[in-house]
Coordinates of C-alpha atoms in Angstrom, one line a residue:
Chain A
X969 CA -130.2 -94.0 -225.7
X970 CA -126.6 -94.7 -224.8
X971 CA -125.2 -92.6 -222.0
X972 CA -121.7 -91.5 -222.1
X973 CA -119.3 -93.4 -220.1
X974 CA -116.3 -91.9 -218.5
X975 CA -113.2 -92.2 -220.4
X976 CA -110.9 -94.6 -218.8
X977 CA -108.2 -92.0 -219.6
X978 CA -109.3 -89.1 -217.6
X979 CA -112.0 -86.7 -219.0
X980 CA -112.6 -87.0 -223.2
X981 CA -110.9 -84.8 -225.3
X982 CA -114.3 -84.1 -227.2
X983 CA -117.2 -83.4 -225.3
X984 CA -120.5 -82.8 -227.1
X985 CA -123.5 -82.1 -225.1
X986 CA -127.6 -82.0 -226.6
X987 CA -126.0 -80.3 -229.9
X988 CA -128.9 -78.8 -232.3
X989 CA -129.2 -77.4 -235.8
X990 CA -132.1 -77.0 -237.9
X991 CA -132.0 -76.1 -241.4
X992 CA -135.5 -74.6 -242.3
X993 CA -137.9 -77.3 -241.2
X994 CA -135.2 -80.2 -240.9
X995 CA -133.5 -80.7 -237.8
X996 CA -130.1 -82.4 -239.2
X997 CA -128.7 -82.9 -235.3
X998 CA -131.0 -83.1 -233.0
X999 CA -129.8 -83.0 -229.5
X1000 CA -126.9 -84.9 -230.1
X1001 CA -124.3 -86.0 -227.4
X1002 CA -121.2 -87.7 -227.5
X1003 CA -117.6 -88.0 -225.9
X1004 CA -114.6 -89.0 -227.8
X1005 CA -112.0 -90.6 -225.6
X1006 CA -108.4 -89.2 -225.8
X1007 CA -105.9 -91.3 -227.8
X1008 CA -108.5 -93.2 -229.6
X1009 CA -109.7 -93.8 -233.2
X1010 CA -113.2 -93.6 -232.8
X1011 CA -115.8 -94.1 -235.8
X1012 CA -118.9 -92.4 -236.5
X1013 CA -121.5 -93.9 -238.6
X1014 CA -125.0 -93.8 -239.7
X1015 CA -127.2 -93.9 -242.4
X1016 CA -127.2 -91.4 -245.1
X1017 CA -128.8 -87.9 -243.8
X1018 CA -128.3 -89.0 -240.1
X1019 CA -126.4 -85.6 -239.6
X1020 CA -122.7 -86.8 -239.2
X1021 CA -121.1 -84.1 -241.4
X1022 CA -123.4 -81.7 -239.8
X1023 CA -122.1 -82.5 -236.6
X1024 CA -118.7 -82.2 -237.9
X1025 CA -119.2 -79.0 -239.1
X1026 CA -120.7 -77.8 -235.9
X1027 CA -118.2 -79.1 -233.5
X1028 CA -115.4 -77.6 -235.9
X1029 CA -116.9 -74.3 -236.3
X1030 CA -117.7 -74.4 -239.8
X1031 CA -121.6 -74.0 -238.7
X1032 CA -123.2 -72.7 -235.3
X1033 CA -125.1 -74.5 -233.3
X1034 CA -128.7 -73.5 -232.6
X1035 CA -128.1 -74.9 -229.1
X1036 CA -125.6 -77.3 -227.1
X1037 CA -122.1 -77.3 -225.9
X1038 CA -118.7 -78.5 -227.3
X1039 CA -116.1 -79.1 -224.9
X1040 CA -112.8 -79.6 -226.6
X1041 CA -110.0 -80.5 -224.4
X1042 CA -111.6 -79.1 -221.2
X1043 CA -112.2 -75.8 -223.3
X1044 CA -115.8 -74.7 -224.5
X1045 CA -115.6 -73.9 -227.9
X1046 CA -119.1 -73.6 -228.9
X1047 CA -120.0 -71.5 -232.0
X1048 CA -116.4 -70.1 -232.6
X1049 CA -114.8 -69.4 -235.6
X1050 CA -113.3 -72.5 -237.6
X1051 CA -109.9 -71.1 -237.7
X1052 CA -109.7 -70.6 -233.6
X1053 CA -110.8 -74.2 -233.2
X1054 CA -108.1 -75.4 -235.5
X1055 CA -105.4 -73.5 -233.8
X1056 CA -106.4 -75.0 -230.5
X1057 CA -105.5 -78.3 -232.0
X1058 CA -108.7 -79.7 -233.4
X1059 CA -108.5 -80.2 -237.2
X1060 CA -110.6 -81.8 -239.8
X1061 CA -110.8 -82.8 -243.5
X1062 CA -113.6 -82.5 -245.8
X1063 CA -115.6 -85.6 -247.7
X1064 CA -114.3 -83.5 -251.0
X1065 CA -110.3 -83.2 -250.4
X1066 CA -109.4 -80.0 -250.2
X1067 CA -105.9 -80.0 -251.8
X1068 CA -105.2 -76.4 -253.1
X1069 CA -104.7 -76.8 -256.4
X1070 CA -102.8 -74.2 -257.7
X1071 CA -100.5 -74.3 -255.0
X1072 CA -97.1 -76.5 -254.7
X1073 CA -97.4 -79.7 -252.7
X1074 CA -94.8 -78.3 -250.6
X1075 CA -96.4 -74.8 -250.4
X1076 CA -99.3 -77.0 -249.3
X1077 CA -97.5 -78.2 -246.2
X1078 CA -95.8 -75.2 -245.4
X1079 CA -99.4 -73.4 -244.7
X1080 CA -100.1 -76.3 -242.3
X1081 CA -97.6 -75.1 -240.2
X1082 CA -98.7 -73.6 -237.1
X1083 CA -95.5 -71.8 -235.9
X1084 CA -94.7 -69.3 -238.6
X1085 CA -95.2 -65.7 -237.1
X1086 CA -94.4 -63.9 -240.6
X1087 CA -97.9 -65.4 -241.4
X1088 CA -98.9 -62.0 -240.0
X1089 CA -98.6 -58.9 -241.9
X1090 CA -97.5 -56.9 -238.7
X1091 CA -95.0 -59.6 -237.5
X1092 CA -93.6 -59.8 -240.8
X1093 CA -93.1 -56.1 -241.2
X1094 CA -91.5 -55.7 -237.5
X1095 CA -88.9 -58.5 -238.4
X1096 CA -88.4 -59.3 -241.7
X1097 CA -85.3 -61.5 -241.0
X1098 CA -85.9 -64.3 -238.5
X1099 CA -89.0 -66.2 -240.4
X1100 CA -86.6 -67.4 -243.3
X1101 CA -85.0 -69.4 -240.5
X1102 CA -88.2 -70.6 -239.2
X1103 CA -89.5 -71.4 -243.0
X1104 CA -86.0 -73.8 -243.7
X1105 CA -86.7 -75.5 -240.9
X1106 CA -90.5 -76.1 -241.5
X1107 CA -89.6 -76.9 -245.3
X1108 CA -86.8 -79.5 -244.0
X1109 CA -90.0 -80.7 -241.7
X1110 CA -92.0 -80.9 -244.3
X1111 CA -90.1 -82.6 -247.0
X1112 CA -89.5 -85.6 -244.2
X1113 CA -93.2 -86.1 -243.7
X1114 CA -93.6 -86.0 -247.7
X1115 CA -90.8 -88.8 -247.8
X1116 CA -93.2 -90.6 -245.4
X1117 CA -96.1 -90.2 -247.3
X1118 CA -94.1 -91.1 -250.6
X1119 CA -94.8 -87.4 -252.0
X1120 CA -91.3 -86.1 -251.9
X1121 CA -90.9 -86.4 -255.2
X1122 CA -94.0 -84.2 -256.1
X1123 CA -93.0 -81.7 -253.5
X1124 CA -92.4 -78.8 -256.3
X1125 CA -95.6 -80.0 -258.5
X1126 CA -99.1 -78.2 -258.5
X1127 CA -101.1 -80.2 -255.9
X1128 CA -103.6 -80.4 -258.7
X1129 CA -101.3 -82.4 -260.9
X1130 CA -101.6 -85.4 -258.1
X1131 CA -104.1 -88.2 -258.4
X1132 CA -107.2 -88.2 -256.2
X1133 CA -105.6 -90.8 -253.7
X1134 CA -102.5 -88.7 -253.5
X1135 CA -104.4 -85.5 -252.6
X1136 CA -106.1 -87.5 -249.6
X1137 CA -102.1 -88.6 -248.7
X1138 CA -101.3 -84.9 -249.0
X1139 CA -104.3 -83.9 -246.6
X1140 CA -103.2 -86.3 -244.2
X1141 CA -99.7 -85.3 -244.5
X1142 CA -100.8 -81.6 -244.0
X1143 CA -102.5 -82.3 -240.7
X1144 CA -99.4 -84.1 -239.6
X1145 CA -97.6 -80.7 -240.2
X1146 CA -99.7 -78.9 -238.4
X1147 CA -99.6 -81.3 -235.5
X1148 CA -103.5 -81.3 -234.0
X1149 CA -104.4 -83.5 -231.0
X1150 CA -107.8 -84.2 -232.4
X1151 CA -108.2 -85.0 -236.1
X1152 CA -111.7 -85.1 -237.8
X1153 CA -111.8 -87.1 -240.7
X1154 CA -114.9 -86.8 -243.3
X1155 CA -114.9 -90.0 -245.5
X1156 CA -111.2 -90.7 -245.7
X1157 CA -111.7 -93.9 -247.6
X1158 CA -114.7 -92.5 -249.9
X1159 CA -113.4 -93.1 -253.6
X1160 CA -109.9 -94.6 -252.6
X1161 CA -108.9 -97.8 -253.7
X1162 CA -108.1 -100.3 -251.5
X1163 CA -104.3 -100.8 -251.5
X1164 CA -104.2 -96.8 -250.7
X1165 CA -107.2 -97.1 -248.1
X1166 CA -105.1 -99.5 -246.1
X1167 CA -102.2 -96.9 -246.4
X1168 CA -104.5 -94.3 -244.9
X1169 CA -105.0 -96.2 -242.2
X1170 CA -101.8 -97.1 -241.7
X1171 CA -100.8 -93.9 -241.4
X1172 CA -103.8 -93.2 -238.8
X1173 CA -102.5 -95.9 -236.6
X1174 CA -99.0 -94.6 -236.9
X1175 CA -99.9 -91.1 -235.7
X1176 CA -101.8 -92.3 -232.9
X1177 CA -98.7 -94.7 -231.6
X1178 CA -96.3 -91.7 -232.1
X1179 CA -98.1 -88.5 -231.4
X1180 CA -101.0 -89.7 -229.0
X1181 CA -103.5 -88.1 -231.9
X1182 CA -106.9 -88.9 -231.7
X1183 CA -109.1 -89.6 -234.6
X1184 CA -112.6 -89.3 -235.2
X1185 CA -113.8 -90.6 -238.5
X1186 CA -117.0 -90.9 -240.6
X1187 CA -117.1 -93.9 -242.7
X1188 CA -119.5 -96.1 -244.5
X1189 CA -116.6 -98.4 -245.2
X1190 CA -118.1 -101.2 -242.5
X1191 CA -115.2 -103.7 -242.5
X1192 CA -113.0 -100.7 -242.1
X1193 CA -114.7 -99.4 -239.1
X1194 CA -114.9 -102.7 -237.2
X1195 CA -111.4 -103.4 -237.8
X1196 CA -109.9 -100.3 -236.8
X1197 CA -111.9 -98.1 -234.6
X1198 CA -111.8 -98.6 -230.8
X1199 CA -115.3 -97.3 -230.4
X1200 CA -118.0 -96.8 -232.6
X1201 CA -120.5 -94.1 -232.7
X1202 CA -124.0 -94.4 -234.3
X1203 CA -125.9 -91.4 -235.3
X1204 CA -129.5 -91.6 -236.9
X1205 CA -131.9 -88.9 -237.6
X1206 CA -130.0 -86.4 -236.1
X1207 CA -129.2 -88.0 -232.5
X1208 CA -126.7 -90.4 -231.1
X1209 CA -128.6 -93.9 -230.8
X1210 CA -125.7 -96.2 -229.8
X1211 CA -122.2 -96.2 -228.8
X1212 CA -119.5 -99.1 -227.8
X1213 CA -117.0 -101.5 -229.3
X1214 CA -117.5 -102.5 -232.9
X1215 CA -118.7 -105.9 -232.1
X1216 CA -121.1 -104.9 -229.4
X1217 CA -122.9 -101.9 -231.7
X1218 CA -122.8 -104.5 -234.5
X1219 CA -125.5 -106.3 -232.5
X1220 CA -127.5 -103.4 -231.4
X1221 CA -130.9 -103.9 -232.1
X1222 CA -131.5 -100.1 -232.5
X1223 CA -128.2 -99.9 -234.9
X1224 CA -129.6 -102.5 -237.1
X1225 CA -133.3 -101.0 -237.0
X1226 CA -131.9 -97.6 -238.1
X1227 CA -130.0 -99.1 -241.1
X1228 CA -133.0 -101.4 -241.9
X1229 CA -135.2 -98.2 -241.3
X1230 CA -133.3 -96.3 -243.7
X1231 CA -132.9 -99.1 -246.4
X1232 CA -136.8 -99.6 -246.1
X1233 CA -137.3 -95.9 -246.6
X1234 CA -134.9 -96.1 -249.5
X1235 CA -136.7 -98.7 -251.6
X1236 CA -140.4 -97.4 -250.8
Chain B
X1343 CA -111.3 -43.0 -293.2
X1344 CA -107.7 -41.9 -292.8
X1345 CA -105.1 -42.9 -290.3
X1346 CA -102.5 -40.8 -289.5
X1347 CA -99.7 -42.2 -287.2
X1348 CA -97.3 -39.4 -287.6
X1349 CA -97.9 -38.5 -283.9
X1350 CA -96.9 -42.1 -283.0
X1351 CA -93.5 -40.6 -283.7
X1352 CA -93.8 -37.9 -281.3
X1353 CA -92.5 -38.5 -277.4
X1354 CA -95.2 -36.3 -275.9
X1355 CA -97.8 -38.8 -277.1
X1356 CA -95.7 -41.8 -275.4
X1357 CA -95.1 -39.8 -272.4
X1358 CA -98.9 -38.9 -272.1
X1359 CA -100.0 -42.7 -272.8
X1360 CA -97.2 -43.5 -270.2
X1361 CA -98.5 -41.4 -267.6
X1362 CA -102.0 -43.0 -267.8
X1363 CA -100.8 -46.3 -268.2
X1364 CA -98.7 -45.8 -265.3
X1365 CA -101.5 -44.7 -262.9
X1366 CA -103.7 -47.7 -264.3
X1367 CA -100.9 -50.0 -263.5
X1368 CA -100.7 -48.8 -259.8
X1369 CA -104.7 -48.9 -259.7
X1370 CA -104.7 -52.5 -261.0
X1371 CA -101.7 -53.6 -258.8
X1372 CA -104.4 -53.3 -256.3
X1373 CA -106.5 -55.1 -258.3
X1374 CA -104.2 -58.0 -258.9
X1375 CA -103.9 -58.5 -254.9
X1376 CA -107.5 -58.9 -254.2
X1377 CA -108.8 -61.0 -257.3
X1378 CA -105.3 -62.7 -258.6
X1379 CA -104.1 -63.3 -254.8
X1380 CA -106.9 -63.1 -252.4
X1381 CA -109.6 -64.4 -254.5
X1382 CA -111.8 -61.2 -253.8
X1383 CA -113.9 -59.8 -256.5
X1384 CA -113.4 -56.2 -255.9
X1385 CA -115.5 -54.0 -258.2
X1386 CA -115.3 -50.8 -256.2
X1387 CA -111.5 -50.1 -256.5
X1388 CA -112.9 -46.5 -258.7
X1389 CA -114.5 -45.5 -255.3
X1390 CA -111.2 -46.0 -253.5
X1391 CA -109.5 -43.7 -255.9
X1392 CA -112.0 -41.2 -255.6
X1393 CA -111.7 -41.3 -252.1
X1394 CA -107.7 -40.9 -252.4
X1395 CA -108.4 -38.2 -254.7
X1396 CA -111.3 -36.1 -253.2
X1397 CA -109.1 -36.7 -249.8
X1398 CA -106.3 -34.9 -251.1
X1399 CA -108.0 -32.3 -253.0
X1400 CA -109.8 -31.2 -250.0
X1401 CA -107.1 -31.4 -247.3
X1402 CA -105.1 -29.2 -249.8
X1403 CA -107.7 -26.7 -250.7
X1404 CA -110.1 -26.6 -247.6
X1405 CA -107.6 -27.3 -244.7
X1406 CA -104.3 -25.9 -246.4
X1407 CA -102.5 -29.0 -245.8
X1408 CA -98.9 -29.3 -247.4
X1409 CA -99.6 -31.9 -250.4
X1410 CA -97.2 -34.5 -248.8
X1411 CA -99.1 -34.7 -245.9
X1412 CA -102.3 -34.2 -247.7
X1413 CA -101.4 -37.6 -250.0
X1414 CA -100.5 -39.9 -247.0
X1415 CA -103.3 -39.0 -245.4
X1416 CA -105.4 -39.7 -248.7
X1417 CA -103.9 -43.5 -248.8
X1418 CA -104.4 -44.0 -245.0
X1419 CA -108.1 -42.5 -245.6
X1420 CA -108.6 -44.9 -248.4
X1421 CA -107.2 -47.8 -246.3
X1422 CA -109.9 -46.8 -243.8
X1423 CA -112.7 -46.7 -246.4
X1424 CA -111.5 -50.0 -247.2
X1425 CA -111.6 -51.5 -243.9
X1426 CA -114.8 -50.1 -243.0
X1427 CA -116.1 -51.6 -246.4
X1428 CA -114.4 -54.8 -246.0
X1429 CA -116.0 -55.3 -242.6
X1430 CA -119.4 -55.0 -243.8
X1431 CA -119.2 -56.9 -247.0
X1432 CA -116.3 -59.2 -246.8
X1433 CA -118.2 -62.3 -245.2
X1434 CA -120.3 -62.3 -248.6
X1435 CA -118.9 -64.7 -251.3
X1436 CA -118.0 -64.2 -254.7
X1437 CA -120.6 -62.5 -256.7
X1438 CA -122.7 -61.1 -253.6
X1439 CA -119.5 -59.4 -252.8
X1440 CA -118.6 -58.2 -256.1
X1441 CA -122.5 -56.5 -256.0
X1442 CA -121.5 -54.9 -252.5
X1443 CA -118.4 -53.4 -253.6
X1444 CA -120.1 -51.8 -256.8
X1445 CA -122.9 -50.5 -254.5
X1446 CA -119.7 -48.8 -252.1
X1447 CA -118.1 -47.2 -255.1
X1448 CA -121.7 -45.8 -256.0
X1449 CA -122.1 -44.3 -252.8
X1450 CA -118.6 -42.7 -252.6
X1451 CA -119.7 -41.1 -256.3
X1452 CA -123.0 -40.0 -254.9
X1453 CA -121.7 -38.1 -251.7
X1454 CA -118.9 -36.5 -253.9
X1455 CA -122.2 -35.4 -256.5
X1456 CA -123.9 -34.1 -253.5
X1457 CA -121.6 -32.6 -250.7
X1458 CA -121.1 -30.1 -253.0
X1459 CA -119.7 -27.5 -250.3
X1460 CA -116.8 -30.0 -249.6
X1461 CA -116.5 -31.8 -253.1
X1462 CA -117.9 -29.0 -255.4
X1463 CA -120.5 -31.4 -256.9
X1464 CA -120.6 -32.0 -260.2
X1465 CA -118.2 -28.6 -260.9
X1466 CA -115.5 -30.8 -258.8
X1467 CA -112.5 -29.1 -257.6
X1468 CA -109.3 -27.7 -258.9
X1469 CA -106.5 -25.9 -257.7
X1470 CA -105.0 -28.3 -255.6
X1471 CA -102.1 -29.1 -257.7
X1472 CA -100.1 -25.9 -257.0
X1473 CA -97.3 -27.5 -255.0
X1474 CA -96.6 -30.3 -257.7
X1475 CA -96.6 -27.7 -260.2
X1476 CA -93.7 -26.2 -258.3
X1477 CA -92.1 -29.4 -257.9
X1478 CA -92.7 -30.3 -261.7
X1479 CA -90.9 -26.8 -262.4
X1480 CA -87.9 -27.7 -260.3
X1481 CA -87.4 -31.3 -261.8
X1482 CA -87.9 -29.5 -265.2
X1483 CA -85.2 -27.4 -264.5
X1484 CA -83.1 -30.7 -263.6
X1485 CA -84.0 -32.4 -266.9
X1486 CA -83.3 -29.5 -269.2
X1487 CA -79.6 -29.9 -267.6
X1488 CA -79.7 -33.2 -269.6
X1489 CA -81.5 -32.0 -272.9
X1490 CA -85.3 -33.3 -271.6
X1491 CA -86.7 -29.9 -270.7
X1492 CA -89.0 -29.4 -273.1
X1493 CA -91.3 -32.3 -272.2
X1494 CA -93.7 -30.7 -269.3
X1495 CA -95.0 -34.0 -268.7
X1496 CA -92.3 -35.9 -268.2
X1497 CA -91.9 -35.2 -264.2
X1498 CA -95.4 -36.8 -263.8
X1499 CA -94.4 -39.7 -265.9
X1500 CA -91.4 -40.3 -263.7
X1501 CA -93.0 -39.8 -260.4
X1502 CA -95.8 -42.3 -261.5
X1503 CA -93.6 -45.2 -262.5
X1504 CA -91.5 -44.6 -259.6
X1505 CA -94.5 -45.3 -257.6
X1506 CA -95.4 -48.3 -259.3
X1507 CA -91.9 -49.5 -259.5
X1508 CA -92.1 -49.1 -255.3
X1509 CA -95.6 -50.9 -255.3
X1510 CA -94.4 -53.6 -257.4
X1511 CA -91.4 -53.9 -255.5
X1512 CA -93.2 -54.3 -252.0
X1513 CA -96.0 -56.6 -253.8
X1514 CA -93.4 -58.7 -255.0
X1515 CA -91.7 -59.4 -251.8
X1516 CA -94.8 -59.9 -250.2
X1517 CA -95.9 -62.5 -252.3
X1518 CA -92.7 -64.6 -251.6
X1519 CA -93.8 -64.5 -247.7
X1520 CA -95.9 -67.0 -245.5
X1521 CA -98.2 -64.0 -245.3
X1522 CA -98.6 -64.1 -249.2
X1523 CA -98.8 -67.8 -249.2
X1524 CA -101.7 -67.5 -247.0
X1525 CA -103.7 -65.4 -249.2
X1526 CA -103.0 -67.6 -252.1
X1527 CA -104.6 -70.5 -250.0
X1528 CA -107.3 -68.2 -249.1
X1529 CA -108.0 -67.5 -253.0
X1530 CA -107.7 -71.4 -253.7
X1531 CA -110.3 -72.9 -250.9
X1532 CA -111.6 -70.5 -248.0
X1533 CA -112.6 -73.5 -246.1
X1534 CA -109.5 -75.3 -246.3
X1535 CA -107.6 -72.3 -245.3
X1536 CA -109.8 -71.7 -242.2
X1537 CA -109.5 -75.4 -241.6
X1538 CA -105.6 -74.8 -241.2
X1539 CA -106.3 -72.2 -238.6
X1540 CA -106.0 -69.1 -241.0
X1541 CA -108.4 -65.8 -240.0
X1542 CA -109.8 -65.5 -243.6
X1543 CA -111.6 -62.5 -242.7
X1544 CA -108.6 -60.5 -241.2
X1545 CA -106.8 -61.6 -244.3
X1546 CA -109.2 -60.4 -246.8
X1547 CA -109.3 -57.0 -244.9
X1548 CA -105.7 -56.6 -245.2
X1549 CA -105.8 -57.5 -248.9
X1550 CA -108.7 -55.1 -249.6
X1551 CA -106.9 -52.4 -247.5
X1552 CA -103.8 -52.5 -249.7
X1553 CA -105.7 -52.3 -252.6
X1554 CA -107.6 -49.5 -251.3
X1555 CA -104.3 -47.5 -250.5
X1556 CA -102.8 -48.4 -254.0
X1557 CA -106.4 -47.2 -255.5
X1558 CA -105.5 -43.9 -253.3
X1559 CA -102.4 -43.2 -254.9
X1560 CA -103.7 -43.7 -258.7
X1561 CA -106.2 -41.2 -257.7
X1562 CA -103.9 -38.8 -256.3
X1563 CA -101.7 -39.0 -259.9
X1564 CA -104.9 -38.9 -261.8
X1565 CA -105.8 -36.0 -259.9
X1566 CA -102.5 -34.3 -260.7
X1567 CA -102.6 -35.5 -264.3
X1568 CA -106.2 -34.1 -265.2
X1569 CA -105.8 -31.1 -262.8
X1570 CA -109.7 -31.0 -262.3
X1571 CA -111.4 -33.9 -260.5
X1572 CA -115.3 -34.4 -260.9
X1573 CA -117.2 -37.2 -259.9
X1574 CA -117.3 -38.9 -263.3
X1575 CA -113.3 -39.1 -263.6
X1576 CA -113.9 -42.1 -260.9
X1577 CA -117.0 -43.8 -262.8
X1578 CA -117.3 -47.6 -262.9
X1579 CA -115.2 -47.5 -266.1
X1580 CA -112.6 -47.1 -264.5
X1581 CA -112.8 -50.0 -262.6
X1582 CA -113.7 -52.1 -265.8
X1583 CA -110.6 -50.5 -267.6
X1584 CA -108.8 -51.9 -264.6
X1585 CA -109.8 -55.4 -264.9
X1586 CA -109.4 -55.6 -268.8
X1587 CA -105.5 -54.5 -267.6
X1588 CA -106.0 -57.9 -265.3
X1589 CA -107.1 -60.1 -267.6
X1590 CA -104.6 -58.8 -270.7
X1591 CA -101.5 -58.8 -268.2
X1592 CA -102.4 -62.4 -266.8
X1593 CA -104.0 -63.0 -263.4
X1594 CA -101.6 -63.7 -260.5
X1595 CA -98.8 -61.7 -262.1
X1596 CA -97.6 -58.3 -260.7
X1597 CA -95.2 -57.5 -263.5
X1598 CA -97.9 -58.2 -266.0
X1599 CA -100.2 -55.7 -264.9
X1600 CA -97.7 -53.1 -266.2
X1601 CA -97.8 -54.8 -269.7
X1602 CA -101.5 -55.0 -269.9
X1603 CA -101.9 -51.3 -268.9
X1604 CA -99.4 -50.0 -271.8
X1605 CA -100.9 -52.3 -274.5
X1606 CA -104.3 -51.3 -273.5
X1607 CA -103.8 -47.7 -273.1
X1608 CA -101.3 -47.6 -276.2
X1609 CA -104.2 -49.2 -278.3
X1610 CA -106.8 -46.8 -276.5
X1611 CA -104.9 -43.8 -277.5
X1612 CA -103.6 -44.7 -281.0
X1613 CA -107.2 -45.7 -281.9
X1614 CA -108.0 -42.0 -281.7
X1615 CA -105.6 -41.5 -284.8
X1616 CA -108.1 -43.3 -286.7
X1617 CA -110.0 -40.3 -288.3
X1618 CA -113.5 -41.2 -288.8
X1619 CA -116.5 -39.2 -290.2
X1620 CA -118.4 -39.3 -287.2
X1621 CA -119.4 -37.1 -284.6
X1622 CA -117.0 -37.1 -281.4
X1623 CA -118.8 -39.6 -279.2
X1624 CA -119.1 -42.1 -281.8
X1625 CA -115.4 -41.8 -282.1
X1626 CA -114.9 -42.6 -278.5
X1627 CA -117.2 -45.9 -278.9
X1628 CA -115.2 -46.6 -282.1
X1629 CA -112.0 -46.5 -279.6
X1630 CA -113.7 -49.0 -277.1
X1631 CA -114.6 -51.5 -280.0
X1632 CA -111.0 -51.6 -281.0
X1633 CA -109.8 -52.3 -277.7
X1634 CA -112.4 -55.0 -277.3
X1635 CA -111.4 -56.8 -280.4
X1636 CA -107.4 -56.3 -279.0
X1637 CA -109.0 -57.9 -276.2
X1638 CA -110.5 -60.8 -277.9
X1639 CA -107.8 -61.4 -279.7
X1640 CA -105.1 -61.7 -276.9
X1641 CA -107.6 -64.2 -275.0
X1642 CA -107.7 -66.3 -278.2
X1643 CA -103.9 -66.1 -278.3
X1644 CA -102.9 -66.3 -274.9
X1645 CA -106.0 -67.1 -272.6
X1646 CA -103.9 -66.8 -269.4
X1647 CA -103.1 -63.1 -270.5
X1648 CA -99.3 -61.8 -271.2
X1649 CA -97.8 -63.0 -268.1
X1650 CA -100.4 -65.3 -266.2
X1651 CA -99.5 -69.0 -265.8
X1652 CA -101.6 -71.2 -267.6
X1653 CA -101.0 -74.2 -265.7
X1654 CA -102.5 -72.6 -262.9
X1655 CA -105.1 -71.4 -264.7
X1656 CA -106.1 -74.8 -265.9
X1657 CA -105.9 -76.4 -262.7
X1658 CA -108.1 -73.8 -260.9
X1659 CA -110.7 -75.0 -263.7

């Protein structure tokens, strides 16, 4: 099993140690340990059923781990609620896009802003005037981001009227609005045409370049993984079995075994 | 079968319908906030109504509180009940939450039936409306000056719709705020809202507490209208009529609630003018049958309700 090398840029932004979660008798995540370097684009790969999405759910607070630790930016966040972890600056997307269909594109964006005090009833009733200024500033920022994602023309349309690819872009734009330090993307390229896929990846690279945002993404498209990730983490049967640069991981016998093993089981 | 519609021309018919429609409008505003704007299936709204009405009556009759204080306290107590019931049940989703809220309302009914020293049991409570009767007389004296003095129910009509107007203004105002936007996001997708850092549970609790307060106000007004409250005044039927109002008016429209309620109660009360050679209980059943037909007709003609947005309904699937 690969050890966790110390990240060159100081402590890793995400440090997962011996994480476990079982569903009935199935150990979906079984003592998984991994580290994500600050400012990296890290891919999480592995055959179907390896526990990648479950790991995402455990790390982001959508599931509680049975055992193990999650440390985000030097803060222990193990078992904390999803909204608390999101506010700390670790945000995620889902395999199936979660555009809020019966809300407008602009409302989707404004919802992501993390600095609107009037989202809280007590503060809204205490100071009913100040939030409108903040709202206007957020609206301007949101429209700028939508421009960049070529969604500005649809700002007032219901998000549910967007195409599947546009919804993926909206999800990414929403994250940009929220400005997290670490983003976990669950299969950002699944069901997306190649042109849009390249566009999404270009946004990821641009975000890292401009803001230093760290990305951890689950992906099955090996070409995209090899061409875009600095580091690849491989899971199989709930464990992390390899970690390294893309070209090293590709040659790792354990990785080849895991994929071939899964293939053999599929055809059996 | 004969139909005698002369009563439809009488003002007191419309004032009577208007009071009940107004009470159900306030009641259903709370449901709209829960179901239409937060995605909480609250089937226990009648329970909060009972909590409010009984709290008001008990504070006036047993503790001799002045009526305004009792009404304010009854809303606060219902909100507290909403928070307690919500804390126990709001982590459940969809159908399970609906079951839990039904059970909570049953519990309230059970207490009202059995805590006889406090609630009067099945005999109920009466005599709590002395202060209101005095206020109504004062209002009638003023109304007489403009020639409306002979409508004894007019004061309650005015107060009911004034409260509805205030509640409508408050909720409409809140809908357009960032707080209201978070509620709508929770209605659309709880996980997505949590992933963006929203404390879904806290928002649902607030939504339920506000709905409970509206139910309590509706309960207080209902108690003043019927002058005798007993457990069956707040049966599950009340909640289901509330949902019918919601569907008629349209999900996601606060003003639609009033339209739905007025339409429903006009039909319900007018149906009693259809004279059938039947026993009283069967006539009541026929009334509900007519209401059902109207509901079906509206759903065929406008599936989104009178004021609902068809596009949102389609997008939500």
